[in-house]
Short mmCIF file of C-alpha atoms in Angstrom, two decimals:
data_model
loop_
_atom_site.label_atom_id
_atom_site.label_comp_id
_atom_site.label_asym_id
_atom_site.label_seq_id
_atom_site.Cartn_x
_atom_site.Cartn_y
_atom_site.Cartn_z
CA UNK I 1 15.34 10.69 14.31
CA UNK I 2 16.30 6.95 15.30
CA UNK I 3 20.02 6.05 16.51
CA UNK I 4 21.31 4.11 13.83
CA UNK I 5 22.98 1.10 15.20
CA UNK I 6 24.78 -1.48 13.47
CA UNK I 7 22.37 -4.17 14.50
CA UNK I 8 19.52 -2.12 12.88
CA UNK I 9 22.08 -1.12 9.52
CA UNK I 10 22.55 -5.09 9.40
CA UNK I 11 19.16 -6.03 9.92
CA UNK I 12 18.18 -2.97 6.84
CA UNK I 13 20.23 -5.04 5.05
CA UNK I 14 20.00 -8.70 5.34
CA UNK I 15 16.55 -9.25 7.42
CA UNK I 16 16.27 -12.01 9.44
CA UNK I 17 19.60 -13.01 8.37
CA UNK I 18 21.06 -10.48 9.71
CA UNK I 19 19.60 -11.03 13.41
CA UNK I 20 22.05 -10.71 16.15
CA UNK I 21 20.78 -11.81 19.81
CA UNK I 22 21.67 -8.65 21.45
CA UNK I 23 19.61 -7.00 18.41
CA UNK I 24 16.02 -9.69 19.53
CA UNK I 25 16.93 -8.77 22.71
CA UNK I 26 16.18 -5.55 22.40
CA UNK I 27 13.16 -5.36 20.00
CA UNK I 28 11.53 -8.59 20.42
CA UNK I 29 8.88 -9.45 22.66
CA UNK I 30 6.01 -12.22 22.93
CA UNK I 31 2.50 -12.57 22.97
CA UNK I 32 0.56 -16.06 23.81
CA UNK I 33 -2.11 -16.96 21.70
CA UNK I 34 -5.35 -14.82 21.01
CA UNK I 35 -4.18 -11.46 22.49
CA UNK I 36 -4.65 -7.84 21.17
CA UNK I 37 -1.45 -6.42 20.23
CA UNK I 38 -3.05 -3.49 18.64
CA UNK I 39 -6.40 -2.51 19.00
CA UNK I 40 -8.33 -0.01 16.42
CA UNK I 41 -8.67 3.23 16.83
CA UNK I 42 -5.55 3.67 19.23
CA UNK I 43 -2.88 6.48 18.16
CA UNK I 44 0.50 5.08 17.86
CA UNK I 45 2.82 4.36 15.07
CA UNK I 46 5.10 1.40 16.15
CA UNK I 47 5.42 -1.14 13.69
CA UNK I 48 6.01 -5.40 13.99
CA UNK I 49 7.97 -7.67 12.26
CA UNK I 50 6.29 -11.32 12.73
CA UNK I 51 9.00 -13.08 13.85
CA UNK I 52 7.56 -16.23 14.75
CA UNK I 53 3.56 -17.38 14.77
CA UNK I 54 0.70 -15.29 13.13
CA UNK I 55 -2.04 -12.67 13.61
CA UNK I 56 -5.80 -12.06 12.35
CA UNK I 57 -6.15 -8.47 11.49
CA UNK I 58 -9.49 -7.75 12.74
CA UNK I 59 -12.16 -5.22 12.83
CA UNK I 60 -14.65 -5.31 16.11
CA UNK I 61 -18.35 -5.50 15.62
CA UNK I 62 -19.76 -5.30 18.86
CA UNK I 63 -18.60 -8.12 20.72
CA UNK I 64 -16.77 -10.20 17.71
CA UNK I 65 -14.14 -9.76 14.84
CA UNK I 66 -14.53 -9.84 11.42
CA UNK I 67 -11.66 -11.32 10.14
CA UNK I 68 -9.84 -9.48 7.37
CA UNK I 69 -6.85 -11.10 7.33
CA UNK I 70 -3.98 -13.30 8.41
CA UNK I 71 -0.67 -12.92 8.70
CA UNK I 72 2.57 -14.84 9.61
CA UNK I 73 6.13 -15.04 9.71
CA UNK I 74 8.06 -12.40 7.24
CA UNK I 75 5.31 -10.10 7.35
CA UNK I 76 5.13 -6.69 8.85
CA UNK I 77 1.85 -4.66 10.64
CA UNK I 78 1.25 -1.24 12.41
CA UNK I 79 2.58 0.23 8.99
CA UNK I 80 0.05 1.70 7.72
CA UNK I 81 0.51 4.00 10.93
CA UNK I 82 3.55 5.79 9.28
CA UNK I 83 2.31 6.47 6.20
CA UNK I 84 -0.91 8.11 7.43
CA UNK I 85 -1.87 10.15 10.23
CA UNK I 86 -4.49 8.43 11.52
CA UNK I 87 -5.35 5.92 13.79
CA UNK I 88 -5.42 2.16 13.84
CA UNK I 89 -7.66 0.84 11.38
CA UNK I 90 -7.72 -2.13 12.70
CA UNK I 91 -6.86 -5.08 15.65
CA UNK I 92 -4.32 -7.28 15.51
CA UNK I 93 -4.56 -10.53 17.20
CA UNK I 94 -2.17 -13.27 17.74
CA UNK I 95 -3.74 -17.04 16.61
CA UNK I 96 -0.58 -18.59 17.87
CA UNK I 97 2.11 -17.57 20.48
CA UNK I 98 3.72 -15.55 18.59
CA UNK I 99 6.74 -13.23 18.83
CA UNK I 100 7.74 -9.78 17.03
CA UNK I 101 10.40 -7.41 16.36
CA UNK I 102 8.64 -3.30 17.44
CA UNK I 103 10.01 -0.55 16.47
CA UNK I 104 9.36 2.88 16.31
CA UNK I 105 8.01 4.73 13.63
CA UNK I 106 11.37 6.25 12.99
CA UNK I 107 13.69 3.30 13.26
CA UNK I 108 11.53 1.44 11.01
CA UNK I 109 11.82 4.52 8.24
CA UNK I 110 15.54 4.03 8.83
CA UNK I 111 14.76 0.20 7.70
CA UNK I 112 13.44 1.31 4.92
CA UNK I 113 16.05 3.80 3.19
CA UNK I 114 18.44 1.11 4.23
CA UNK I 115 17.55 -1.32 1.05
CA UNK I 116 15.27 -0.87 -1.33
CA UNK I 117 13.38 -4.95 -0.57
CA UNK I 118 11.89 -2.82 2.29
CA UNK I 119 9.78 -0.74 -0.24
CA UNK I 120 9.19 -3.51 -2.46
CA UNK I 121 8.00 -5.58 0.27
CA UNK I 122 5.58 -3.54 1.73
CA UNK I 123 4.10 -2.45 -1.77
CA UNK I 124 3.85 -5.78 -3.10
CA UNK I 125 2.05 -6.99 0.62
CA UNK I 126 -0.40 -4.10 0.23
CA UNK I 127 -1.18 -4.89 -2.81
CA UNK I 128 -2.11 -8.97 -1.96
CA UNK I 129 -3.97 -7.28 0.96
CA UNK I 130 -5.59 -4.97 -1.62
CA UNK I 131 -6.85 -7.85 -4.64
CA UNK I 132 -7.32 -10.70 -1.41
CA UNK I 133 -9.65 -8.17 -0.31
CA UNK I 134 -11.43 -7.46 -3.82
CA UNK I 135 -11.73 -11.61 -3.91
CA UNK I 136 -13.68 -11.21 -0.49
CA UNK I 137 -16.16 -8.49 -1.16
CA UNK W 19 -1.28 16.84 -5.23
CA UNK W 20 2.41 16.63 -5.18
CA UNK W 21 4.19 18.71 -7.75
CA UNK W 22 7.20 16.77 -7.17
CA UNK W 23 5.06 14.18 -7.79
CA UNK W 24 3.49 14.53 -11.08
CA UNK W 25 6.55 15.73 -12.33
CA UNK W 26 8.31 12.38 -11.96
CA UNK W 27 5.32 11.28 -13.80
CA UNK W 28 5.48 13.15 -16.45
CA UNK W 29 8.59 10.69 -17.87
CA UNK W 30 5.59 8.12 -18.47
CA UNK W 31 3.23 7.96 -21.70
CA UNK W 32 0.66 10.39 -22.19
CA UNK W 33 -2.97 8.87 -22.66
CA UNK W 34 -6.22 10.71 -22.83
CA UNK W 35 -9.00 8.82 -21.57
CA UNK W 36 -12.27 10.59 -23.03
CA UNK W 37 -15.13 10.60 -20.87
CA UNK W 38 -17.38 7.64 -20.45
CA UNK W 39 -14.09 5.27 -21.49
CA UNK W 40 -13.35 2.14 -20.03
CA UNK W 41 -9.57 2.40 -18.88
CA UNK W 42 -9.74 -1.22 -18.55
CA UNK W 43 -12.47 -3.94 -17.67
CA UNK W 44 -11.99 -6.86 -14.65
CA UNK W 45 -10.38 -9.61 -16.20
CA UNK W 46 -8.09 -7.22 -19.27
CA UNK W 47 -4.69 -8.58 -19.20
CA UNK W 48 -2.43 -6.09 -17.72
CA UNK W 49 -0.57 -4.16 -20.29
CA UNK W 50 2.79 -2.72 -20.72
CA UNK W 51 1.85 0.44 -19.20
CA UNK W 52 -0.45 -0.67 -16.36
CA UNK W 53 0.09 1.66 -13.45
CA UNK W 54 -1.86 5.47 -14.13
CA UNK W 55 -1.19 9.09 -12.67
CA UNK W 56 -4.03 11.74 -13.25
CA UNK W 57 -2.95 14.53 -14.55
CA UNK W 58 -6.24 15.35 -15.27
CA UNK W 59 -9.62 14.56 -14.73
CA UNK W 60 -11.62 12.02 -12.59
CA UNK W 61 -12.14 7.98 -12.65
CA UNK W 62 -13.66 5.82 -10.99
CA UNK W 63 -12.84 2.50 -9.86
CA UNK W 64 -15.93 0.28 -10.08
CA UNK W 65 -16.61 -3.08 -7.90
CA UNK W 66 -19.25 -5.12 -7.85
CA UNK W 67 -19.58 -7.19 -4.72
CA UNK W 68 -20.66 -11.12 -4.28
CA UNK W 69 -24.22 -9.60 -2.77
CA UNK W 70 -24.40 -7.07 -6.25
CA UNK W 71 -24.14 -3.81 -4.38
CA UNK W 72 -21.58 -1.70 -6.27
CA UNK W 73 -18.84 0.59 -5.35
CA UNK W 74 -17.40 3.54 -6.90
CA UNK W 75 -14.60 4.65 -5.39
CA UNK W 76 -13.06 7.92 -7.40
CA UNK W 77 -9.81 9.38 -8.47
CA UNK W 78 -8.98 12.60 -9.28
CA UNK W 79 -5.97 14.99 -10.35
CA UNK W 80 -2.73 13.93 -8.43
CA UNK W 81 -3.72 10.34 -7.83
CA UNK W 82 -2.42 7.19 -8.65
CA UNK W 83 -4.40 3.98 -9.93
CA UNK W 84 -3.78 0.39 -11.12
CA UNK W 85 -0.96 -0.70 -9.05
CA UNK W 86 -2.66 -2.93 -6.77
CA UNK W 87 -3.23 -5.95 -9.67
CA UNK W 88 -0.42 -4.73 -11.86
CA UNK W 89 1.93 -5.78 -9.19
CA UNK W 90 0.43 -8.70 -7.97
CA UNK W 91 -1.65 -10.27 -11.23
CA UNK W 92 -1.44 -11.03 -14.78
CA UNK W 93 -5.00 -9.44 -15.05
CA UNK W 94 -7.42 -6.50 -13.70
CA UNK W 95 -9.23 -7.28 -11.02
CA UNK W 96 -11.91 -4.17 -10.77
CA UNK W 97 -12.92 -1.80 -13.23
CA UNK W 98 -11.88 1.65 -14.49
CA UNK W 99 -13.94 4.45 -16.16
CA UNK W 100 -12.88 7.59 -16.84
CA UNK W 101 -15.74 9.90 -15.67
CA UNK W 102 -14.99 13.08 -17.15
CA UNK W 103 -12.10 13.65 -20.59
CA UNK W 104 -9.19 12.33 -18.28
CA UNK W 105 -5.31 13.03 -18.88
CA UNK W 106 -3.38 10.22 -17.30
CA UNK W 107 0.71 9.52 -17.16
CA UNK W 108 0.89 5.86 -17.70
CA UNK W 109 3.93 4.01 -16.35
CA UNK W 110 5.28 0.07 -16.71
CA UNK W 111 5.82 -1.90 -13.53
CA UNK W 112 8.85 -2.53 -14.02
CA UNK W 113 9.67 1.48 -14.40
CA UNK W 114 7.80 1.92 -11.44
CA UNK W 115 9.36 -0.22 -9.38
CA UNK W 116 12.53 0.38 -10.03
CA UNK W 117 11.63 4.48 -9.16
CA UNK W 118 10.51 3.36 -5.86
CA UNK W 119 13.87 1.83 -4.78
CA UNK W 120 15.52 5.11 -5.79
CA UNK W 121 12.95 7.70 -4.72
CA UNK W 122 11.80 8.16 -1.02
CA UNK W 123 8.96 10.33 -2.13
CA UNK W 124 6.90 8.29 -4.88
CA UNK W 125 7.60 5.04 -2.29
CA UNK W 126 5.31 7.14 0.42
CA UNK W 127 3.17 8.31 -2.22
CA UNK W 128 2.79 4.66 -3.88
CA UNK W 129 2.37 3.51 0.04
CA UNK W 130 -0.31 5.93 0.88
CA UNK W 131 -2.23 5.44 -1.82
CA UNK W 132 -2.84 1.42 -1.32
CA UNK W 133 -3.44 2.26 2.28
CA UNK W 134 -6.04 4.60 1.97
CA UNK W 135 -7.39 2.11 -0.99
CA UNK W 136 -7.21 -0.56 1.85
CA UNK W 137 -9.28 1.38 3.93
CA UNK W 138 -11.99 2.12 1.86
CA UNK W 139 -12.14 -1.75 1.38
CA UNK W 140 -11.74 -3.06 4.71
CA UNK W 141 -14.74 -0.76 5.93
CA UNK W 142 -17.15 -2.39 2.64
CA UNK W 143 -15.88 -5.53 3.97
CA UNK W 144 -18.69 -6.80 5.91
CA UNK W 145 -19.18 -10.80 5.32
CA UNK W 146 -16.67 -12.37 7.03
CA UNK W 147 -17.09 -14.84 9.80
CA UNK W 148 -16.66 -13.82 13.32
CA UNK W 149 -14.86 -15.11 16.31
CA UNK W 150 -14.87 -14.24 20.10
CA UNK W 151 -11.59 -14.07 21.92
#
C-alpha cells in the first residue's frame, strides 16, 4: 500500500496542474535522447508519466525496433504492467531528452481511485493504441 | 469470468446473436448500444491485414468486446461474428463510462481486456520500419 501524500492526493486530482517542486523532485527523473527506459520482457510494474519529450514503444527484432508507437507529453507507459501479471511487452525509448514522473505500481493505483479522468484516460489511450494499431496491420 | 462482473452487466440489453451472425461489419456506424459482454457463447473478431492474411481473434463467456472503436470512432473498425448462438449484455458508452468512474472492478476489467487485445496486435504487427539505436 502507497503513503498517500498530499503532493500525490493533489497531483490525483489536478495533474500537471497540480505539480509541486518538492513533488518532481521526488518522482521525476531524465533520460537523454534514444535510451531504453524499459526494455521487454523485464518484470517490474513502475509506471511513467511523460512529463516532457517523447518515446517509441518498440519491439526488438534482432538487432532493430519495430516501431509501434509514439508517445509524448500527457501520456502514461509501464501500465499495462499493473493490470497484468506479466512482463514487459515491449521497449520504451526516448526520441528526445525527455523527462518522467515513476511511480510504483501502488502509488499509481492510488492515482487512479483519486479521480475518475485517471480511468478515462487510460481507457480512451488504449483504445487509440488499439484502432492506430488496426490502421497499421 | 467475474461473477461480479457479469452481474453489473446484466443492467444492459439482452441480445442474442444466432450463430453465423454478423454482430457488426468494419465500417457499421456505432450504435446506441456498442460495447458487448458474453454471457454466452463465442465470437470472433475478424481482421484482415494490408498483406490479406486474416486474424481471428475469439471471445468467449465473461468477455468484453467493442470498446476499443466505440470509444474512440464514429464507426467499427474490425469485424464481429458470432460463432456459435451467442447471448451478449449490450451496454451504451456513455453507461459504460460513467460505471467505470464509479466502479474499481469493471475499470480493471475494461483495462485488461484492451491490454491483452493490444497484445495480440502488437505481436501480428510485423511491417513497421526499423531503427538502430
Amino acid at each position: 500500500m502507497a503513503k498517500i501524500t498530499e503532493d500525490l492526493i493533489k497531483f490525483g486530482f489536478e495533474g500537471e496542474g497540480g505539480l509541486t517542486e518538492e513533488f518532481i523532485k521526488r518522482y521525476s527523473l531524465s533520460f537523454p535522447k534514444n535510451k531504453i527506459v524499459i526494455q521487454e520482457g523485464e518484470r517490474s510494474s513502475d509506471v511513467y508519466y511523460i512529463l516532457e519529450g517523447a518515446v517509441y514503444v518498440a519491439k526488438k527484432l534482432h538487432d532493430t525496433f519495430k516501431i509501434l508507437t509514439f508517445l509524448d507529453k500527457g501520456d502514461i507507459f509501464g501500465e499495462m504492467g499493473v493490470f497484468e501479471e506479466t512482463t514487459r511487452s515491449a521497449t520504451i525509448i526516448t526520441k528526445t531528452d525527455s523527462t518522467f514522473l515513476k511511480f510504483t505500481k501502488d502509488e499509481f493505483i492510488e492515482i487512479l481511485k483519486i479521480h475518475p479522468r485517471w480511468i478515462d484516460k487510460i481507457i480512451t489511450d488504449m483504445s487509440e493504441r488499439i484502432v492506430q494499431m488496426l490502421q497499421k496491420l | 469470468m467475474d461473477l461480479r462482473i457479469e452481474h453489473l452487466f446484466k443492467n444492459g440489453k439482452e441480445i442474442l446473436f444466432e450463430r453465423g451472425t454478423n454482430i457488426y461489419k468494419k465500417n457499421d456506424n456505432i450504435k446506441d448500444n456498442a460495447i458487448y459482454y458474453i454471457k454466452e457463447g463465442l465470437i470472433t473478431l475478424r481482421i484482415i491485414k494490408k498483406n490479406g492474411d486474416k486474424i481471428k481473434v475469439y471471445r468467449q463467456r465473461g468477455d468484453l468486446f467493442g470498446l476499443e472503436d466505440a470509444i474512440t470512432m464514429d464507426y467499427r473498425f474490425l469485424e464481429a461474428v458470432a460463432e456459435e448462438n451467442t447471448i451478449v449484455y449490450a451496454w451504451a458508452k456513455t453507461d459504460f463510462i460513467l460505471n467505470t468512474s464509479i466502479n474499481w472492478e469493471l475499470s480493471l476489467y475494461a483495462i485488461r481486456s484492451l491490454s491483452s487485445f493490444l497484445r495480440i496486435l502488437n505481436s501480428e504487427f510485423l511491417d513497421q520500419k526499423t531503427f538502430t539505436l
